Short mmCIF file of C-alpha atoms in Angstrom, two decimals:
data_model
loop_
_atom_site.label_atom_id
_atom_site.label_comp_id
_atom_site.label_asym_id
_atom_site.label_seq_id
_atom_site.Cartn_x
_atom_site.Cartn_y
_atom_site.Cartn_z
CA MET A 197 107.06 97.56 129.33
CA ILE A 198 103.47 97.64 128.04
CA TYR A 199 102.32 100.95 126.61
CA LYS A 200 98.76 101.13 127.94
CA ARG A 201 96.25 103.90 127.35
CA LYS A 202 97.52 106.24 130.08
CA LYS A 203 101.11 105.99 128.82
CA LEU A 204 100.01 106.53 125.22
CA GLU A 205 98.00 109.59 126.28
CA GLU A 206 101.10 110.99 127.98
CA ILE A 207 103.09 110.47 124.79
CA GLU A 208 100.40 112.34 122.84
CA GLN A 209 100.61 115.28 125.22
CA MET A 210 104.36 115.50 124.68
CA ALA A 211 104.56 114.67 120.98
CA LEU A 212 101.62 116.44 119.36
CA ALA A 213 101.58 120.09 118.37
CA PRO A 214 99.52 122.44 120.57
CA TYR A 215 96.79 122.57 117.89
CA GLY A 216 96.57 118.76 117.68
CA LEU A 217 93.63 117.09 119.42
CA LYS A 218 94.63 114.87 122.33
CA SER A 219 92.68 111.73 123.22
CA ALA A 220 92.67 112.60 126.92
CA ASP A 221 90.95 115.91 126.12
CA SER A 222 88.07 114.31 124.22
CA ARG A 223 84.56 115.49 124.99
CA GLY A 224 83.64 111.85 125.31
CA ARG A 225 80.91 109.60 123.96
CA VAL A 226 77.12 109.87 123.90
CA TYR A 227 76.65 106.70 125.96
CA LEU A 228 78.73 106.21 129.09
CA GLU A 229 81.13 103.27 128.90
CA ALA A 230 84.52 102.42 130.34
CA GLU A 231 87.43 103.42 128.13
CA SER A 232 89.84 100.80 126.82
CA ALA A 233 92.74 99.85 129.08
CA SER A 234 95.11 99.55 126.12
CA ARG A 235 93.98 102.11 123.55
CA PRO A 236 93.40 105.88 123.56
CA ALA A 237 89.89 107.00 122.65
CA PHE A 238 90.55 107.93 119.01
CA GLU A 239 92.41 104.71 118.32
CA ARG A 240 89.41 102.83 119.67
CA ASP A 241 87.14 104.82 117.35
CA ARG A 242 89.30 103.83 114.39
CA ASP A 243 89.16 100.17 115.32
CA ARG A 244 85.39 100.22 115.74
CA ILE A 245 84.98 101.72 112.27
CA ILE A 246 87.21 99.08 110.64
CA HIS A 247 85.13 96.25 112.11
CA THR A 248 81.77 97.53 110.85
CA THR A 249 79.64 95.81 108.23
CA ALA A 250 79.46 99.12 106.35
CA PHE A 251 83.26 99.25 106.05
CA ARG A 252 83.47 95.73 104.61
CA ARG A 253 80.78 96.52 102.06
CA LEU A 254 82.96 99.28 100.58
CA GLU A 255 84.95 96.56 98.81
CA TYR A 256 82.10 96.10 96.32
CA LYS A 257 80.92 99.70 95.98
CA THR A 258 81.83 101.83 92.98
CA GLN A 259 84.39 104.60 93.14
CA VAL A 260 84.25 105.51 89.43
CA PHE A 261 84.10 102.18 87.58
CA VAL A 262 81.54 99.50 88.45
CA TYR A 263 83.25 96.30 89.65
CA TYR A 264 82.58 94.35 86.45
CA GLU A 265 84.68 96.88 84.45
CA GLY A 266 87.85 95.27 85.80
CA ASP A 267 89.71 94.08 88.88
CA HIS A 268 92.36 96.80 88.94
CA TYR A 269 90.25 99.94 89.17
CA ARG A 270 89.68 101.58 92.54
CA THR A 271 86.70 100.61 94.63
CA ARG A 272 85.20 102.66 97.43
CA LEU A 273 87.28 100.58 99.86
CA THR A 274 90.64 101.05 98.16
CA HIS A 275 89.89 104.76 97.85
CA THR A 276 89.16 104.90 101.59
CA LEU A 277 92.43 103.13 102.41
CA GLU A 278 94.38 105.52 100.19
CA VAL A 279 92.72 108.49 101.90
CA ALA A 280 93.62 107.06 105.33
CA GLN A 281 97.27 106.57 104.31
CA LEU A 282 97.52 110.14 103.04
CA GLY A 283 95.71 111.46 106.09
CA ARG A 284 98.17 109.78 108.44
CA SER A 285 101.13 111.14 106.48
CA LEU A 286 99.78 114.69 106.59
CA ALA A 287 98.82 114.44 110.26
CA ARG A 288 102.25 113.13 111.21
CA GLY A 289 103.98 115.88 109.25
CA LEU A 290 101.95 118.60 110.96
CA GLY A 291 102.05 117.17 114.49
CA CYS A 292 98.35 116.32 114.57
CA ASN A 293 96.61 113.26 115.96
CA GLU A 294 97.13 110.44 113.46
CA GLU A 295 94.56 108.08 114.97
CA LEU A 296 91.80 110.69 114.93
CA THR A 297 92.68 111.67 111.35
CA GLU A 298 92.67 108.02 110.31
CA ALA A 299 89.32 107.37 112.00
CA ILE A 300 87.69 110.28 110.13
CA CYS A 301 89.25 109.16 106.84
CA LEU A 302 88.10 105.56 107.25
CA ALA A 303 84.55 106.63 108.08
CA HIS A 304 84.10 109.41 105.52
CA ASP A 305 82.53 107.22 102.78
CA LEU A 306 80.68 104.59 104.84
CA GLY A 307 77.36 106.04 103.70
CA HIS A 308 78.02 105.94 99.97
CA PRO A 309 75.31 103.97 98.14
CA PRO A 310 76.03 101.51 95.31
CA PHE A 311 77.21 102.89 91.95
CA GLY A 312 79.08 105.87 93.35
CA HIS A 313 77.78 109.39 92.81
CA ALA A 314 75.15 108.14 90.34
CA GLY A 315 73.54 106.20 93.18
CA GLU A 316 73.73 109.23 95.45
CA TYR A 317 72.10 111.52 92.89
CA ALA A 318 69.31 109.02 92.33
CA LEU A 319 68.56 108.60 96.05
CA ASN A 320 68.69 112.34 96.66
CA ARG A 321 66.18 112.88 93.84
CA LEU A 322 63.90 110.11 95.11
CA MET A 323 64.09 111.50 98.66
CA ALA A 324 63.55 115.13 97.66
CA GLU A 325 60.25 115.31 99.56
CA HIS A 326 61.43 113.16 102.46
CA GLY A 327 64.59 114.87 103.72
CA GLY A 328 66.92 114.20 100.80
CA PHE A 329 70.02 112.03 100.77
CA ASN A 330 73.65 112.92 101.32
CA HIS A 331 76.36 110.25 101.67
CA ASN A 332 78.12 112.26 104.35
CA THR A 333 75.00 112.48 106.49
CA GLN A 334 74.40 108.79 105.80
CA SER A 335 77.89 107.94 107.06
CA TYR A 336 77.04 109.75 110.27
CA ARG A 337 73.72 107.91 110.46
CA ILE A 338 75.53 104.59 110.14
CA VAL A 339 77.92 105.20 113.03
CA THR A 340 75.26 106.69 115.30
CA LYS A 341 72.16 104.60 114.51
CA LEU A 342 72.34 101.86 111.90
CA GLU A 343 75.28 99.66 112.88
CA GLU A 344 74.08 97.10 115.41
CA ARG A 345 77.12 95.78 117.27
CA TYR A 346 76.62 96.61 120.94
CA PRO A 347 73.83 95.58 123.35
CA ASN A 348 73.58 98.86 125.24
CA PHE A 349 73.50 101.48 122.49
CA PRO A 350 72.90 101.93 118.76
CA GLY A 351 75.75 102.68 116.40
CA LEU A 352 79.39 102.75 117.47
CA ASN A 353 79.31 105.34 120.27
CA LEU A 354 82.28 107.19 118.79
CA THR A 355 83.87 110.20 120.46
CA TYR A 356 82.56 113.69 119.85
CA GLU A 357 85.71 114.61 117.89
CA THR A 358 85.39 111.76 115.40
CA ARG A 359 81.68 112.42 114.89
CA GLU A 360 82.34 116.15 114.46
CA GLY A 361 85.09 115.42 111.94
CA MET A 362 82.71 113.23 109.96
CA ILE A 363 79.79 115.65 109.92
CA LYS A 364 82.05 118.58 108.99
CA HIS A 365 83.69 116.65 106.15
CA GLU A 366 83.30 118.76 103.03
CA THR A 367 84.35 118.70 99.38
CA ASP A 368 83.64 120.80 96.30
CA TYR A 369 80.54 118.65 95.82
CA ASP A 370 78.95 118.33 99.23
CA LYS A 371 78.75 119.81 102.71
CA SER A 372 76.64 118.49 105.55
CA ASP A 373 74.55 120.19 108.19
CA ALA A 374 76.69 120.31 111.34
CA GLU A 375 73.82 121.11 113.72
CA GLY A 376 74.73 119.94 117.22
CA TYR A 377 78.46 120.30 116.55
CA GLU A 378 78.99 124.05 116.83
CA PRO A 379 78.31 124.79 113.14
CA GLY A 380 79.78 128.26 113.53
CA LYS A 381 83.20 126.74 114.14
CA ARG A 382 85.61 125.25 111.65
CA ALA A 383 86.44 121.57 111.66
CA SER A 384 89.47 120.42 113.64
CA LEU A 385 92.82 120.36 111.85
CA GLU A 386 92.54 116.56 111.75
CA ALA A 387 89.20 116.82 109.91
CA GLN A 388 90.58 119.45 107.54
CA ILE A 389 93.48 117.11 106.78
CA SER A 390 90.96 114.35 106.00
CA ASN A 391 89.26 116.63 103.47
CA LEU A 392 92.51 117.32 101.61
CA ALA A 393 93.59 113.68 101.81
CA ASP A 394 90.31 112.75 100.12
CA GLU A 395 90.92 115.25 97.31
CA ILE A 396 94.55 114.23 96.76
CA ALA A 397 93.53 110.58 96.62
CA TYR A 398 90.71 110.92 94.11
CA ASN A 399 92.62 113.34 91.86
CA ALA A 400 95.52 110.88 91.66
CA HIS A 401 93.63 107.63 91.36
CA ASP A 402 91.02 108.97 88.94
CA LEU A 403 93.83 110.15 86.68
CA ASP A 404 95.49 106.75 87.09
CA ASP A 405 92.31 104.78 86.39
CA GLY A 406 91.42 107.02 83.46
CA LEU A 407 94.86 106.47 81.91
CA ARG A 408 94.55 102.72 82.47
CA ALA A 409 91.12 102.72 80.81
CA GLY A 410 92.39 104.66 77.80
CA MET A 411 89.92 107.51 78.33
CA PHE A 412 92.28 110.43 77.74
CA GLU A 413 93.73 112.02 74.64
CA MET A 414 97.38 112.83 75.33
CA ALA A 415 97.06 116.08 73.37
CA ALA A 416 94.40 117.24 75.85
CA LEU A 417 96.48 116.18 78.85
CA ASP A 418 99.47 118.07 77.48
CA LYS A 419 97.56 121.32 77.97
CA LEU A 420 97.71 120.84 81.75
CA THR A 421 100.57 122.62 83.52
CA LEU A 422 100.75 119.98 86.23
CA TRP A 423 100.84 117.13 83.69
CA GLN A 424 103.72 118.78 81.82
CA GLU A 425 105.65 119.19 85.09
CA LEU A 426 105.04 115.57 86.08
CA LYS A 427 106.22 114.34 82.67
CA ASP A 428 109.40 116.39 82.96
CA VAL A 429 110.18 114.92 86.39
CA VAL A 430 109.88 111.30 85.18
CA GLY A 431 111.44 112.02 81.79
CA TRP A 432 108.63 110.82 79.52
CA GLN A 433 107.34 112.42 76.30
CA SER A 434 103.80 112.05 74.97
CA GLU A 435 104.99 110.95 71.54
CA ARG A 436 105.89 107.57 73.01
CA PRO A 437 103.47 104.97 74.45
CA LEU A 438 102.91 105.30 78.19
CA PRO A 439 104.30 102.18 79.94
CA ASN A 440 102.61 101.00 83.13
CA ILE A 441 105.75 101.65 85.17
CA THR A 442 105.90 105.25 83.91
CA ARG A 443 102.23 105.74 84.73
CA HIS A 444 102.97 104.61 88.28
CA GLU A 445 105.89 107.06 88.46
CA ILE A 446 103.68 109.94 87.33
CA ILE A 447 100.92 109.17 89.83
CA ARG A 448 103.44 108.71 92.62
CA GLU A 449 105.00 112.07 91.77
CA LEU A 450 101.57 113.74 91.71
CA ILE A 451 100.78 112.41 95.18
CA GLY A 452 104.22 113.36 96.51
CA GLN A 453 104.01 116.92 95.20
CA SER A 454 100.46 117.33 96.52
CA VAL A 455 101.37 116.13 100.02
CA MET A 456 104.52 118.25 100.22
CA ASN A 457 102.67 121.33 99.01
CA VAL A 458 99.91 120.89 101.59
CA LEU A 459 102.44 120.36 104.39
CA THR A 460 104.45 123.43 103.40
CA GLN A 461 101.47 125.75 102.88
CA THR A 462 99.59 124.56 105.97
CA SER A 463 102.67 125.00 108.15
CA LYS A 464 103.00 128.54 106.77
CA ASN A 465 99.31 129.24 107.47
CA LEU A 466 99.61 128.00 111.05
CA GLU A 467 102.72 130.08 111.71
CA GLU A 468 101.48 133.30 110.08
CA ASN A 469 98.19 133.14 111.95
CA GLN A 470 99.86 132.19 115.25
CA ILE A 471 97.71 129.09 115.69
CA ASP A 472 98.71 127.45 118.95
CA SER A 473 95.50 125.77 120.13
CA VAL A 474 92.58 123.70 118.93
CA GLU A 475 90.28 126.61 119.72
CA LYS A 476 92.21 128.95 117.41
CA VAL A 477 91.99 126.38 114.61
CA GLN A 478 88.22 126.17 114.91
CA THR A 479 87.57 129.90 115.31
CA HIS A 480 89.83 130.92 112.43
CA PRO A 481 87.73 132.42 109.60
CA GLU A 482 89.14 130.04 106.96
CA ASN A 483 90.38 126.47 106.75
CA LEU A 484 94.08 126.32 107.49
CA VAL A 485 94.89 123.10 105.64
CA GLY A 486 95.32 123.70 101.94
CA TYR A 487 97.47 124.11 98.84
CA SER A 488 99.54 127.13 97.93
CA PRO A 489 97.68 129.51 95.57
CA GLU A 490 99.89 128.51 92.62
CA PHE A 491 99.48 124.77 93.18
CA LYS A 492 95.75 125.15 93.81
CA THR A 493 95.39 126.69 90.34
CA LYS A 494 97.15 123.68 88.81
CA VAL A 495 94.94 121.25 90.76
CA ARG A 496 91.78 123.06 89.67
CA GLN A 497 92.92 122.72 86.06
CA LEU A 498 93.42 118.97 86.58
CA LYS A 499 90.01 118.60 88.24
CA LYS A 500 88.29 120.38 85.37
CA PHE A 501 90.05 118.08 82.92
CA LEU A 502 88.88 115.02 84.84
CA LEU A 503 85.33 116.38 84.93
CA ASP A 504 85.24 117.02 81.19
CA SER A 505 87.25 114.05 79.95
CA MET A 506 86.42 111.32 82.45
CA TYR A 507 83.31 111.93 84.53
CA HIS A 508 81.47 113.12 81.40
CA HIS A 509 82.91 110.38 79.20
CA TYR A 510 80.19 108.50 77.33
CA ARG A 511 81.22 105.18 78.95
CA LEU A 512 80.69 106.57 82.43
CA ILE A 513 77.50 108.40 81.49
CA ARG A 514 76.03 105.16 80.13
CA MET A 515 77.06 103.31 83.29
CA GLN A 516 75.63 106.05 85.51
CA THR A 517 72.36 106.12 83.57
CA LYS A 518 71.93 102.38 84.06
CA ALA A 519 72.80 102.73 87.74
CA GLU A 520 70.21 105.44 88.29
CA ARG A 521 67.61 103.19 86.66
CA PHE A 522 68.46 100.28 88.97
CA ILE A 523 68.31 102.47 92.09
CA SER A 524 65.09 104.20 91.03
CA GLU A 525 63.26 100.99 90.19
CA LEU A 526 64.32 99.31 93.43
CA PHE A 527 63.15 102.32 95.43
CA GLN A 528 59.81 102.55 93.64
CA ALA A 529 59.14 98.84 94.00
CA TYR A 530 59.71 98.88 97.77
CA ALA A 531 57.72 102.11 98.19
CA GLN A 532 54.74 100.66 96.32
CA GLU A 533 54.88 97.34 98.15
CA PRO A 534 56.81 97.51 101.47
CA ASN A 535 56.11 93.82 102.09
CA MET A 536 58.80 93.05 99.54
CA LEU A 537 61.40 94.37 101.97
CA PRO A 538 63.35 91.70 103.91
CA THR A 539 61.87 90.87 107.31
CA ASP A 540 64.67 92.48 109.35
CA THR A 541 64.45 95.65 107.27
CA LYS A 542 60.67 95.81 107.52
CA LYS A 543 60.91 95.71 111.33
CA LYS A 544 62.67 99.09 111.21
CA LEU A 545 59.44 100.70 110.03
CA ASP A 546 58.51 100.89 113.72
CA GLU A 547 61.37 103.36 114.23
CA ALA A 548 61.63 105.33 110.97
CA PRO A 549 59.42 106.44 108.04
CA LEU A 550 59.04 104.10 105.07
CA HIS A 551 61.08 106.14 102.59
CA ARG A 552 63.99 106.53 105.01
CA VAL A 553 64.00 102.79 105.76
CA ILE A 554 64.06 102.05 102.04
CA THR A 555 66.90 104.53 101.53
CA ASP A 556 68.92 103.02 104.40
CA TYR A 557 68.43 99.59 102.86
CA ILE A 558 69.43 100.61 99.33
CA ALA A 559 72.34 102.79 100.48
CA GLY A 560 73.76 99.81 102.36
CA MET A 561 73.79 97.61 99.25
CA THR A 562 76.93 96.77 97.32
CA ASP A 563 76.82 97.15 93.54
CA ARG A 564 76.41 93.44 92.93
CA TYR A 565 73.78 93.03 95.66
CA ALA A 566 71.75 95.87 94.14
CA LEU A 567 71.97 94.27 90.69
CA ASP A 568 70.99 90.92 92.17
CA GLU A 569 67.99 92.46 93.97
CA TRP A 570 66.91 94.25 90.78
CA GLU A 571 66.99 90.96 88.88
CA LYS A 572 64.95 89.25 91.59
CA LEU A 573 62.28 91.94 91.30
CA TYR A 574 62.18 92.43 87.53
CA ASP A 575 63.52 89.30 85.79
CA PRO A 576 60.55 86.92 85.35
CA TYR A 577 62.89 83.90 85.12
CA ARG A 578 64.78 84.74 88.33
CA ARG A 579 63.67 83.27 91.64
CA ALA A 580 62.96 85.89 94.30
#
């Protein structure tokens, strides 16, 4: 027996919780096209995202460490894959739509420029008088306008639910304008799961990468309640060197505790608030997916530690300062002389203002491509 789209949609109707979004109930796509015979709508969205140029470029875009710092640190791509894995686990545990959750997770960082948040800050500053720059909005722009893969429409023509989940993606650091997607309503449970999966992933892998890079003083880490609890579980004391295998155990335990806490607390929130429909999820005054109050306090303590001890570490500040210089000088060079833009990019000036075209071009660069372009423009001994 072949499980085609109709059969898979029937399984969704039976298997998912009443608050989980079903593919058959999608509001559809912007451009009319026949649906896949074999895949439900959200699964098709996921597959389209994976096959984009923007997704492949994530392999060489910075998460925290620029690629030349080492081969074992996270990149924007490995971060995205970790978020998708966590998103699926949370969605499955709560009876939500795994494919929709995965699609939102895989797309959430497509718009990140080179050099991580340093690149984003630089572009936002340079675009201050031209509409600004936000990686979340840029991700949406990629899937709706910039990817050129189909003859009859721009972008990927994703379903309303995937696009809504992307535009309503929010973190402590950014939140996008959800105009056109009922901004008065909360994101779907699948989108809320994606937000928490993103946070769990970067808390865990930034701690892991920071430990690997030797950025932390153990005495400072020992002040964290969560760190002390994780050490007790794996049976390691700070007086001894931290073996790689023990570091893996600690990070694995952190992820496991985070996921279990979110599942337990979210289930409690859904039950206490009698959430039994997608509509009730989106009209509830607060997000329903989250940590327990006690665990949230511990996570906030960890995040503050990472901010102070890692993101503000002199090595990262130096790297970020260089990155902002590269981005700024590329932008200024193209703005002063647009004829230096590649031919295909320059053609887009017929459709969008100069500064937005430049920003789209730079935001699409990988770290190494941006460095290569900078050398071509500013190194007198480098051929253009």
